[in-house]
PDB file of C-alpha atoms in Angstrom:
ATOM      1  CA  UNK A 931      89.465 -94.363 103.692  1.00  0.00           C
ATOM      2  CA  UNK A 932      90.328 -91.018 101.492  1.00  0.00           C
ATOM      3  CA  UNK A 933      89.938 -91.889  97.858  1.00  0.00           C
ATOM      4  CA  UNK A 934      93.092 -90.203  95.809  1.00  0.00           C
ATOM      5  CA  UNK A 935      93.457 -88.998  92.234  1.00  0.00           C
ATOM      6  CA  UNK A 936      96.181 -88.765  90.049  1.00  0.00           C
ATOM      7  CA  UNK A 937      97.761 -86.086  88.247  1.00  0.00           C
ATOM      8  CA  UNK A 938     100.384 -83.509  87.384  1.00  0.00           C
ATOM      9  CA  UNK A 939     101.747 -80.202  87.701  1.00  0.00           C
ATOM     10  CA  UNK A 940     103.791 -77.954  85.320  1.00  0.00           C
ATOM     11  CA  UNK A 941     102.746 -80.356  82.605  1.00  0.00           C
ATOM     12  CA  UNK A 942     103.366 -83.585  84.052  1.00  0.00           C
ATOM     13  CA  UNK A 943     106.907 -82.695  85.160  1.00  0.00           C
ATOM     14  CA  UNK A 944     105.647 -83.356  88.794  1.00  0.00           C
ATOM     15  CA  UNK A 945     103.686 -85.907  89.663  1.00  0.00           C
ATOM     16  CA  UNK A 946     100.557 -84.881  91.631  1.00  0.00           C
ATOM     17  CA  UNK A 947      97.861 -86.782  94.220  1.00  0.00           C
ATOM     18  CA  UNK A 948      95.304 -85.446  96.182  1.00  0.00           C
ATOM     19  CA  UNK A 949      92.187 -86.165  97.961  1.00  0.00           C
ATOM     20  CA  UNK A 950      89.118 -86.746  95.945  1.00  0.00           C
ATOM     21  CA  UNK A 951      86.966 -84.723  97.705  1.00  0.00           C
ATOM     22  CA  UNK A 952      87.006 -81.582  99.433  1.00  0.00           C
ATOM     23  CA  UNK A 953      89.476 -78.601  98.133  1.00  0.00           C
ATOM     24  CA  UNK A 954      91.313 -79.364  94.508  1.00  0.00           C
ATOM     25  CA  UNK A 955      93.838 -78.247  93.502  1.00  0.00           C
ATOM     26  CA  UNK A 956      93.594 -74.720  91.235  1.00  0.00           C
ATOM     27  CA  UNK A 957      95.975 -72.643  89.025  1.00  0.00           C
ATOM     28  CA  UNK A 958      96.156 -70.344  91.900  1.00  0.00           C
ATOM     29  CA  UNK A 959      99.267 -72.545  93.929  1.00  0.00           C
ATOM     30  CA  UNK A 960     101.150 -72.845  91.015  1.00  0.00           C
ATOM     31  CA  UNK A 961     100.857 -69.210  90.197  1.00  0.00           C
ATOM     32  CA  UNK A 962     102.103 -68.365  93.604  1.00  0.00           C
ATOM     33  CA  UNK A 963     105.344 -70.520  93.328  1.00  0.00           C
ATOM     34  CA  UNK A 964     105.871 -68.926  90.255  1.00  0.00           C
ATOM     35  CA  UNK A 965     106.172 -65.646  91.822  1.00  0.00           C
ATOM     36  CA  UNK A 966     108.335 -66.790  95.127  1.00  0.00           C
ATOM     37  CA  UNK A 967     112.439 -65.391  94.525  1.00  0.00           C
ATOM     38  CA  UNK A 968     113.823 -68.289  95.737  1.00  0.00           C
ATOM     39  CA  UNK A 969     117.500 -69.278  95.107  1.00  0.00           C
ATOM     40  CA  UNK A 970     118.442 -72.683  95.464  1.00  0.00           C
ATOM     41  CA  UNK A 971     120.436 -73.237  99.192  1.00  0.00           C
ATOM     42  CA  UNK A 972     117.229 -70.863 100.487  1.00  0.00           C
ATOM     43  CA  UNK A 973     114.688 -72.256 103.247  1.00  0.00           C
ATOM     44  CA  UNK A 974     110.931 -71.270 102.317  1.00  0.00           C
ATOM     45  CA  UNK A 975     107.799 -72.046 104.647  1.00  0.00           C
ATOM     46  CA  UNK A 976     104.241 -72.369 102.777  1.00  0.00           C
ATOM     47  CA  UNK A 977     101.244 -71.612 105.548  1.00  0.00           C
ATOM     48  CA  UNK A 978      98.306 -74.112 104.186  1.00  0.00           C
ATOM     49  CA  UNK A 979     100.359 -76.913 102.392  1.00  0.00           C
ATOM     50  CA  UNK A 980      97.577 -78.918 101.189  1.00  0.00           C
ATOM     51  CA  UNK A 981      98.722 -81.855  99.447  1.00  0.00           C
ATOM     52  CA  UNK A 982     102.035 -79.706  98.379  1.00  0.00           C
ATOM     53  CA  UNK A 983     101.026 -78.328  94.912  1.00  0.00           C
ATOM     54  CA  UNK A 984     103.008 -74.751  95.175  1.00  0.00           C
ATOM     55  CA  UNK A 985     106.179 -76.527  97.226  1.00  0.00           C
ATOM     56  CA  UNK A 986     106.265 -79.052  94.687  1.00  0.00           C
ATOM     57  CA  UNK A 987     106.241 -76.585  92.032  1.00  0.00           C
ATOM     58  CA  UNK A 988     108.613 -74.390  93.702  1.00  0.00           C
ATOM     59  CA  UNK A 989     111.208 -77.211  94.531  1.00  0.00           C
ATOM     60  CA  UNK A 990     111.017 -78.506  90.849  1.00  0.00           C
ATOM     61  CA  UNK A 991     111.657 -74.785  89.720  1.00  0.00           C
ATOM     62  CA  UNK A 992     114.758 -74.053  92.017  1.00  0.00           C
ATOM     63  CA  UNK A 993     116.569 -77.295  92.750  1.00  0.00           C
ATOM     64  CA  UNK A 994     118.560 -77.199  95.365  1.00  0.00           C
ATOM     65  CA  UNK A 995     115.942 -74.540  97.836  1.00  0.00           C
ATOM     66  CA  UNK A 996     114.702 -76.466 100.505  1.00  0.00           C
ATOM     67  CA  UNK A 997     110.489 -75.945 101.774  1.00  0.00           C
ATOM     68  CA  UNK A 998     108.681 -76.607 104.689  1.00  0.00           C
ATOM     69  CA  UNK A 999     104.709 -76.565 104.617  1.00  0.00           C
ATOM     70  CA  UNK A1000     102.434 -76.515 107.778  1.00  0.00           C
ATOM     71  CA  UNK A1001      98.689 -77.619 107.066  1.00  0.00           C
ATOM     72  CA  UNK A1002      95.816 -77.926 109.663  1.00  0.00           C
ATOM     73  CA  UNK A1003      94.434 -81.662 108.454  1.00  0.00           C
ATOM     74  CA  UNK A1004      96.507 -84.525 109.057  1.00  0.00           C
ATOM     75  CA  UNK A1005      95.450 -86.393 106.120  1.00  0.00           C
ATOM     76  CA  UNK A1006      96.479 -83.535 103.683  1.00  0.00           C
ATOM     77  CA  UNK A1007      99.909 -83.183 105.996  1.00  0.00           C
ATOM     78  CA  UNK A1008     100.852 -87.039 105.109  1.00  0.00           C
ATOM     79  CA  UNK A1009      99.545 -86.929 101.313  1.00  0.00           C
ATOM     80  CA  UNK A1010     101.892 -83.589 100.826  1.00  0.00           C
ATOM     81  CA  UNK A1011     104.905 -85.606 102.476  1.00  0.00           C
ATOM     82  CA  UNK A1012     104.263 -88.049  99.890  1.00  0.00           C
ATOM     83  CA  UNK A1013     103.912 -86.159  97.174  1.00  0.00           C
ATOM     84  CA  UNK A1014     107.321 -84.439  98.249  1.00  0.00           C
ATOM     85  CA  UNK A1015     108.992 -88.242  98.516  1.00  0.00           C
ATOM     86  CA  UNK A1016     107.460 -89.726  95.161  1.00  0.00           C
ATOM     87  CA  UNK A1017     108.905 -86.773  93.321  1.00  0.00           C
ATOM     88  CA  UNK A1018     112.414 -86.979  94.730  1.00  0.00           C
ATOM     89  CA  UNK A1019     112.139 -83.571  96.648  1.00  0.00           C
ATOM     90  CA  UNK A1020     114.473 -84.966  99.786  1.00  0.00           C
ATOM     91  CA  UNK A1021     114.714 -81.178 100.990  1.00  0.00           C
ATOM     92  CA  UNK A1022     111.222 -80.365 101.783  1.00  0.00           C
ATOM     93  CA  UNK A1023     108.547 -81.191 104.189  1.00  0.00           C
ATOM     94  CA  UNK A1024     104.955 -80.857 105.564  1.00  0.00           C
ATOM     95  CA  UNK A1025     104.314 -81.010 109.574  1.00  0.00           C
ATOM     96  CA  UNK A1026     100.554 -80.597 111.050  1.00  0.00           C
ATOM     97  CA  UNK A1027     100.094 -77.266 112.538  1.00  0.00           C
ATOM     98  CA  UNK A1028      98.593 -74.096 112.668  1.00  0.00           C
ATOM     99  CA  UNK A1029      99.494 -71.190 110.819  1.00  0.00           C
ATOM    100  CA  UNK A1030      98.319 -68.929 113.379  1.00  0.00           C
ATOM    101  CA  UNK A1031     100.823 -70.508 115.454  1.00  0.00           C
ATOM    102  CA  UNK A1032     104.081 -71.258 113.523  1.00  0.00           C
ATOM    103  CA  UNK A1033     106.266 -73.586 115.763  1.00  0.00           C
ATOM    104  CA  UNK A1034     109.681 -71.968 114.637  1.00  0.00           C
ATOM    105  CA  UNK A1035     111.746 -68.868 115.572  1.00  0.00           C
ATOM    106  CA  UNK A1036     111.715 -65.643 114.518  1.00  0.00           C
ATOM    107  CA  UNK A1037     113.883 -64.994 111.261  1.00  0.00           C
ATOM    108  CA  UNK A1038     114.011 -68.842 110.415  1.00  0.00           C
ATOM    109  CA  UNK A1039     113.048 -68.577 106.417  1.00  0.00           C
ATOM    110  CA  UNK A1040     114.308 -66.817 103.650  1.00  0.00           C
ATOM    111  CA  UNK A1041     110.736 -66.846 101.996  1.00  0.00           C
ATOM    112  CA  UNK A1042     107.249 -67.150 103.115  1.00  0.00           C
ATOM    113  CA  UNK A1043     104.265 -67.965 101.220  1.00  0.00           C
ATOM    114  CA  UNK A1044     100.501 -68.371 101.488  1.00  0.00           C
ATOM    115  CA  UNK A1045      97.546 -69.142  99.595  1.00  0.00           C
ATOM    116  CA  UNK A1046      94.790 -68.426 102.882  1.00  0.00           C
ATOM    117  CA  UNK A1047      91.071 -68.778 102.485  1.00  0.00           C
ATOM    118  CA  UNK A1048      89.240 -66.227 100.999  1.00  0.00           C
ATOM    119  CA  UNK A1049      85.715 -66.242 101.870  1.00  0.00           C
ATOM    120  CA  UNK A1050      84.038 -64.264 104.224  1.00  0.00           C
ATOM    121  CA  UNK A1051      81.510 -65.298 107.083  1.00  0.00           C
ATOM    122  CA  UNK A1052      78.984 -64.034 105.436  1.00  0.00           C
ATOM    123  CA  UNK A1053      79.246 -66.830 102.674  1.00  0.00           C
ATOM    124  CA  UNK A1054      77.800 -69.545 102.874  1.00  0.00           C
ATOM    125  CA  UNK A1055      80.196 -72.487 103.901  1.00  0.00           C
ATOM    126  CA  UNK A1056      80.663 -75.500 101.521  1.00  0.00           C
ATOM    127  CA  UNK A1057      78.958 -78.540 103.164  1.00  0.00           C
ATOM    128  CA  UNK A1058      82.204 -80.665 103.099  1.00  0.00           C
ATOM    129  CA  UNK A1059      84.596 -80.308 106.470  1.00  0.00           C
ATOM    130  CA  UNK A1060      87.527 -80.331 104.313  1.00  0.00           C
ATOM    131  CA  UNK A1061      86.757 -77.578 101.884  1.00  0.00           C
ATOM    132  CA  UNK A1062      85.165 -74.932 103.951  1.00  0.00           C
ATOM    133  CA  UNK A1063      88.277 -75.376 106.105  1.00  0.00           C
ATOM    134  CA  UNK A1064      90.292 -74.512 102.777  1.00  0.00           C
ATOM    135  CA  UNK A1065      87.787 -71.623 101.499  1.00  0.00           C
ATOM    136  CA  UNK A1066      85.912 -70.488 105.155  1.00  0.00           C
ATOM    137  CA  UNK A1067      88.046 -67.144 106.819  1.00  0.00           C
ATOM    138  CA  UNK A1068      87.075 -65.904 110.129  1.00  0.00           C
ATOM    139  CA  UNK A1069      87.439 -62.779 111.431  1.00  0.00           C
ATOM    140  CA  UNK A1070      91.367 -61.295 111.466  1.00  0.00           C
ATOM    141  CA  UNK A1071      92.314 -64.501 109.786  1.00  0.00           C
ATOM    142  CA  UNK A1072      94.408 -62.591 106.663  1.00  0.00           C
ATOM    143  CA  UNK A1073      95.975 -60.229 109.049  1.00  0.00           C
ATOM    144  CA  UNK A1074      97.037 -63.057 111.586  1.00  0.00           C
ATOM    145  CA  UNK A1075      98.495 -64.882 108.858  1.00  0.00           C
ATOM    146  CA  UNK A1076     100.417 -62.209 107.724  1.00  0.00           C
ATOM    147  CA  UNK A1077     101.659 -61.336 111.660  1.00  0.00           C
ATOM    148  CA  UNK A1078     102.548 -65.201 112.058  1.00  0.00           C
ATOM    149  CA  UNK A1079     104.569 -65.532 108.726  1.00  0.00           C
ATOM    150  CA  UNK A1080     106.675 -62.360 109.256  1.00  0.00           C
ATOM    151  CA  UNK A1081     107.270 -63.133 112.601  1.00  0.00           C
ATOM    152  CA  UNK A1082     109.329 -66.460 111.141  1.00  0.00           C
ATOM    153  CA  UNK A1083     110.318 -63.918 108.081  1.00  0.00           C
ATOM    154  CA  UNK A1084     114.056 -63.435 107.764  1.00  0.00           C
ATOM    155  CA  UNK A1085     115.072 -59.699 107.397  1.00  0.00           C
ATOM    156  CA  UNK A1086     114.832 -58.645 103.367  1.00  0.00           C
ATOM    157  CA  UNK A1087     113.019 -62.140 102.925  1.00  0.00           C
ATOM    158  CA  UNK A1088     110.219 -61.880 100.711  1.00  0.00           C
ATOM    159  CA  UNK A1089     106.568 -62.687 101.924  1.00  0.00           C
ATOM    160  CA  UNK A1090     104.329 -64.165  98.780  1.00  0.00           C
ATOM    161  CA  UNK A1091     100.343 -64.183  98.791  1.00  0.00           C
ATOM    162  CA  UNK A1092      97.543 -65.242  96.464  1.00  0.00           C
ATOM    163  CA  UNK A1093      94.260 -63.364  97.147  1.00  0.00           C
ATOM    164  CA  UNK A1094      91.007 -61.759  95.573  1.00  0.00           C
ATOM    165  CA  UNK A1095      91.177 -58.634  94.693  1.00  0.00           C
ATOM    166  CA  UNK A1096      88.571 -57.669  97.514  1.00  0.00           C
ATOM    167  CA  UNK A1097      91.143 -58.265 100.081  1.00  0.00           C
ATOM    168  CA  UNK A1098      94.122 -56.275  98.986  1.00  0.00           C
ATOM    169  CA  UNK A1099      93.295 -52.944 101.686  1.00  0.00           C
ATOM    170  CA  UNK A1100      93.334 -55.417 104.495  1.00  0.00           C
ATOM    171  CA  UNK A1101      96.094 -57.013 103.052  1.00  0.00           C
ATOM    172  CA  UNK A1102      98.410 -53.891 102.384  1.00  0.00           C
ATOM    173  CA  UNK A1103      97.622 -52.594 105.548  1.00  0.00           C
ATOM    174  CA  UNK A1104      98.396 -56.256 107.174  1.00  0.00           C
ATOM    175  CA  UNK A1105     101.706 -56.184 105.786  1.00  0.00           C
ATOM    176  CA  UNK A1106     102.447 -52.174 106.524  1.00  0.00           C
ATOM    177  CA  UNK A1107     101.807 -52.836 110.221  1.00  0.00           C
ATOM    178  CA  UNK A1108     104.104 -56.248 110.554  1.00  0.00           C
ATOM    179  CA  UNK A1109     106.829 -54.030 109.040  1.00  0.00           C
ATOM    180  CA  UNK A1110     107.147 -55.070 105.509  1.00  0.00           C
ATOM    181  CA  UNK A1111     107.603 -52.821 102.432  1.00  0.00           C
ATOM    182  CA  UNK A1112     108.325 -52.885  98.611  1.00  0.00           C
ATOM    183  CA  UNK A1113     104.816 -54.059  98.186  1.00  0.00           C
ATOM    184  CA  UNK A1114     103.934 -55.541  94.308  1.00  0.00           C
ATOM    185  CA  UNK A1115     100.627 -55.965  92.813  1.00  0.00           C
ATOM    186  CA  UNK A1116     100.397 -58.235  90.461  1.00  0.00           C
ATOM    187  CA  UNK A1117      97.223 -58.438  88.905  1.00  0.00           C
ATOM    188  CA  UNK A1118      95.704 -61.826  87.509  1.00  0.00           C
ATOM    189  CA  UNK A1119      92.918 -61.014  84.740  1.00  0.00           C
ATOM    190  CA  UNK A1120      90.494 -63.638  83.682  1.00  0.00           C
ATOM    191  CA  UNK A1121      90.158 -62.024  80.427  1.00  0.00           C
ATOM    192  CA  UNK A1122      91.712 -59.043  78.965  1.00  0.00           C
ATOM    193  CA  UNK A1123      89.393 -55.798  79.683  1.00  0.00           C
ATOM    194  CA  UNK A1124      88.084 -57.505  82.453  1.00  0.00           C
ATOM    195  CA  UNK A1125      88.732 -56.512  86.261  1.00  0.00           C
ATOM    196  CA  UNK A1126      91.450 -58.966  87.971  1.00  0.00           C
ATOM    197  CA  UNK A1127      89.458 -61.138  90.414  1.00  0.00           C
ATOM    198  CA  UNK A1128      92.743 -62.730  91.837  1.00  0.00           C
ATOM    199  CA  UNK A1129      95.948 -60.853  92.773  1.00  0.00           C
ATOM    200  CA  UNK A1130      99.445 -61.746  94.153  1.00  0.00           C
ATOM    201  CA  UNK A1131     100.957 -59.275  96.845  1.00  0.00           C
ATOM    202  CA  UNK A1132     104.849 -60.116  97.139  1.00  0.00           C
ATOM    203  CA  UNK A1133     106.869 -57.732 100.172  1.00  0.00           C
ATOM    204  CA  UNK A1134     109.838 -57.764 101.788  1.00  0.00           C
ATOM    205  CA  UNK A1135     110.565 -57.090 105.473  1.00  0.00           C
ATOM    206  CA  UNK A1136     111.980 -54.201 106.567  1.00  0.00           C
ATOM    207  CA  UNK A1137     112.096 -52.948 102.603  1.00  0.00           C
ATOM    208  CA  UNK A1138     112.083 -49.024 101.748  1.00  0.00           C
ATOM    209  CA  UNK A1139     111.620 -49.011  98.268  1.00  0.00           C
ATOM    210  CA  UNK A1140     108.400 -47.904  96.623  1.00  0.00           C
ATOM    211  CA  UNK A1141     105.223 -49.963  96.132  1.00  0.00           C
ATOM    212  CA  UNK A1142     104.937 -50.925  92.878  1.00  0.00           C
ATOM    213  CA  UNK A1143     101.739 -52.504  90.485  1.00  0.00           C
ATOM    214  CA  UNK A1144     103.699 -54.711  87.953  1.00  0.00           C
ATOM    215  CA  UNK A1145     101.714 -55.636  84.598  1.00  0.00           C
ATOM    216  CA  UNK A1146     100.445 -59.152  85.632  1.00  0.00           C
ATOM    217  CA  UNK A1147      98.652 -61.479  83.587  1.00  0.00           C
ATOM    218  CA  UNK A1148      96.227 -62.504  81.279  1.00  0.00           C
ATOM    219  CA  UNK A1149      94.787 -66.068  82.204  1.00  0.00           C
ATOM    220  CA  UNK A1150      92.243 -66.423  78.918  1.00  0.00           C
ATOM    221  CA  UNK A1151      91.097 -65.836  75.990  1.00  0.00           C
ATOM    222  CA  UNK A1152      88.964 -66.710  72.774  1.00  0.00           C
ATOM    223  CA  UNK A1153      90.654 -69.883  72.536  1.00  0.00           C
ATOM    224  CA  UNK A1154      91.636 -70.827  76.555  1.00  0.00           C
ATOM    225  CA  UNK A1155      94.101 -70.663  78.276  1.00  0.00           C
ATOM    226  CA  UNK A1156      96.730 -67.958  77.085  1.00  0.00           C
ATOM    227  CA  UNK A1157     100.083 -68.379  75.589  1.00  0.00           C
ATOM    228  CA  UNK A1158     101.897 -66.420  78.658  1.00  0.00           C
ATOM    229  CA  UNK A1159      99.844 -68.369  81.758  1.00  0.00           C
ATOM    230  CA  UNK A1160     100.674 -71.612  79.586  1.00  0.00           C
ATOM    231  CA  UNK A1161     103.844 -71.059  79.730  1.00  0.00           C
ATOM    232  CA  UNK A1162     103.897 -70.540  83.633  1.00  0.00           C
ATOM    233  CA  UNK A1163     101.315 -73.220  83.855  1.00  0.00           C
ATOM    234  CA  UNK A1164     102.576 -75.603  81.438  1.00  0.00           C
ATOM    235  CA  UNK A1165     106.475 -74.275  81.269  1.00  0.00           C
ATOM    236  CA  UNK A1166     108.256 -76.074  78.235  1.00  0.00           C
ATOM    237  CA  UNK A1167     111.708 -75.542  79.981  1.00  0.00           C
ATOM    238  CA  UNK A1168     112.948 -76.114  83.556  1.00  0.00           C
ATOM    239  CA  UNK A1169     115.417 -72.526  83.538  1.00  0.00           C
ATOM    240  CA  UNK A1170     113.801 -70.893  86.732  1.00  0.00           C
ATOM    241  CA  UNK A1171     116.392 -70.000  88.553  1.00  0.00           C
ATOM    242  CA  UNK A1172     114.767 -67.060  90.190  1.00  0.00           C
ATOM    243  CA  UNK A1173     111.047 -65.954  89.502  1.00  0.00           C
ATOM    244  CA  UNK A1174     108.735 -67.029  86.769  1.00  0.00           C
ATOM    245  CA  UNK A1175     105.839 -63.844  86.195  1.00  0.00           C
ATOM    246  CA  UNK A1176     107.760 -61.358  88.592  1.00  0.00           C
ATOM    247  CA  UNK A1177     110.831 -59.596  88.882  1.00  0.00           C
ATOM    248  CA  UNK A1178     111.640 -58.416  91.543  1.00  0.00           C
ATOM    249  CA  UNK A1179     114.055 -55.509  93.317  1.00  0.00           C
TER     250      UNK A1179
END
């Protein structure tokens, strides 16, 4: 039996379970929703679900867009569903499947997003199934994910990741070669003066437009958290009708 805990997102205006052990839930998923230009009506696919933190935020920050997840596990797959249902979110969905292997057509979503693991083989894999699965990338695994979202990528539809900063060359060059442009950098700094360990790479396929590094964010300080991630974090109002920490084009 998986034990389950209890909480919230976006300050308790979504209610929030997931599996005791294994991966938990970070900042980074709600981040990434934040930065997704989704109008409501829109259809957006998250590769890596997970128990449905960034969908949840997303759908609670656009009412009205509709979200389908894919995640590997099956017991993450059914918690996300019912995460979705407790929370009222009628319009979105989690299937079992592999993001390397999208089961939809080509040009099916408005918006793509993807929070994929980060660590290398090199590092040493977490001892629990569940979380090295989360954390543990093989070999091609960014640029595959990147190939196997735009593939089900709409034309002009935007294509939203949250990485380490390490991986932003293989990213870039990812998305260059699956034919998306307009690339933003938006940095995420643990402190101020201090390099950005995190980043979130938004592009659009087929784009022209420049690349462009957008100011980002500050996530502490001498006292915590900051005011401006609280306020994507912890949002006192519900207005997001298009994107929370970045504009786009």
């Amino acid at each position: 039996m998986n034990e389950i805990t209890s909480g919230g997102l976006l300050g308790g205006r979504v209610a929030y379970r997931q599996l005791a052990t294994g991966h938990r839930t970070g900042f980074e998923p709600v981040l990434m929703a934040a930065a997704v230009p989704a109008r409501a009506g829109e259809l957006v696919l998250e590769a890596g679900t997970g128990a449905g933190a960034a969908l949840l935020c997303l759908a609670a920050r656009v009412p009205g867009m509709r979200g389908v997840g894919i995640e590997a596990e099956p017991a993450l797959t059914r918690l996300a569903n019912e995460n979705f249902r407790a929370n009222g979110f009628t319009g979105t969905a989690c299937i079992q499947g592999d993001a390397m292997h999208l089961p939809f057509p080509s040009h099916a979503f408005d918006h793509v997003m993807a929070n994929p693991p980060w660590f290398a083989a090199h590092n040493t894999a977490s001892p629990d199934a569940r979380r090295a699965l989360a954390h543990q990338a093989g070999p091609g695994l960014l640029g595959g994910w990147i190939n196997s979202l735009t593939r089900v990528l709409r034309p002009r539809g935007s294509i939203t990741l949250i990485l380490p900063a390490a991986s932003l060359t293989a990213a870039g060059a990812a998305l260059r070669g699956a034919g998306c442009g307009a690339i933003s950098l938006f940095p995420l700094w643990p402190r101020a003066g201090a390099p950005a360990k995190i980043i979130i790479i938004t592009a659009r396929r087929g784009a022209k437009s420049p690349d462009r590094v957008l100011p980002g964010l500050v996530l502490h300080d001498a006292a915590g958290i900051t005011a401006a991630a609280q306020a994507v974090l912890e949002p006192d109002g519900m207005r997001w009708n298009r994107c929370a920490i970045i504009s786009h084009a």
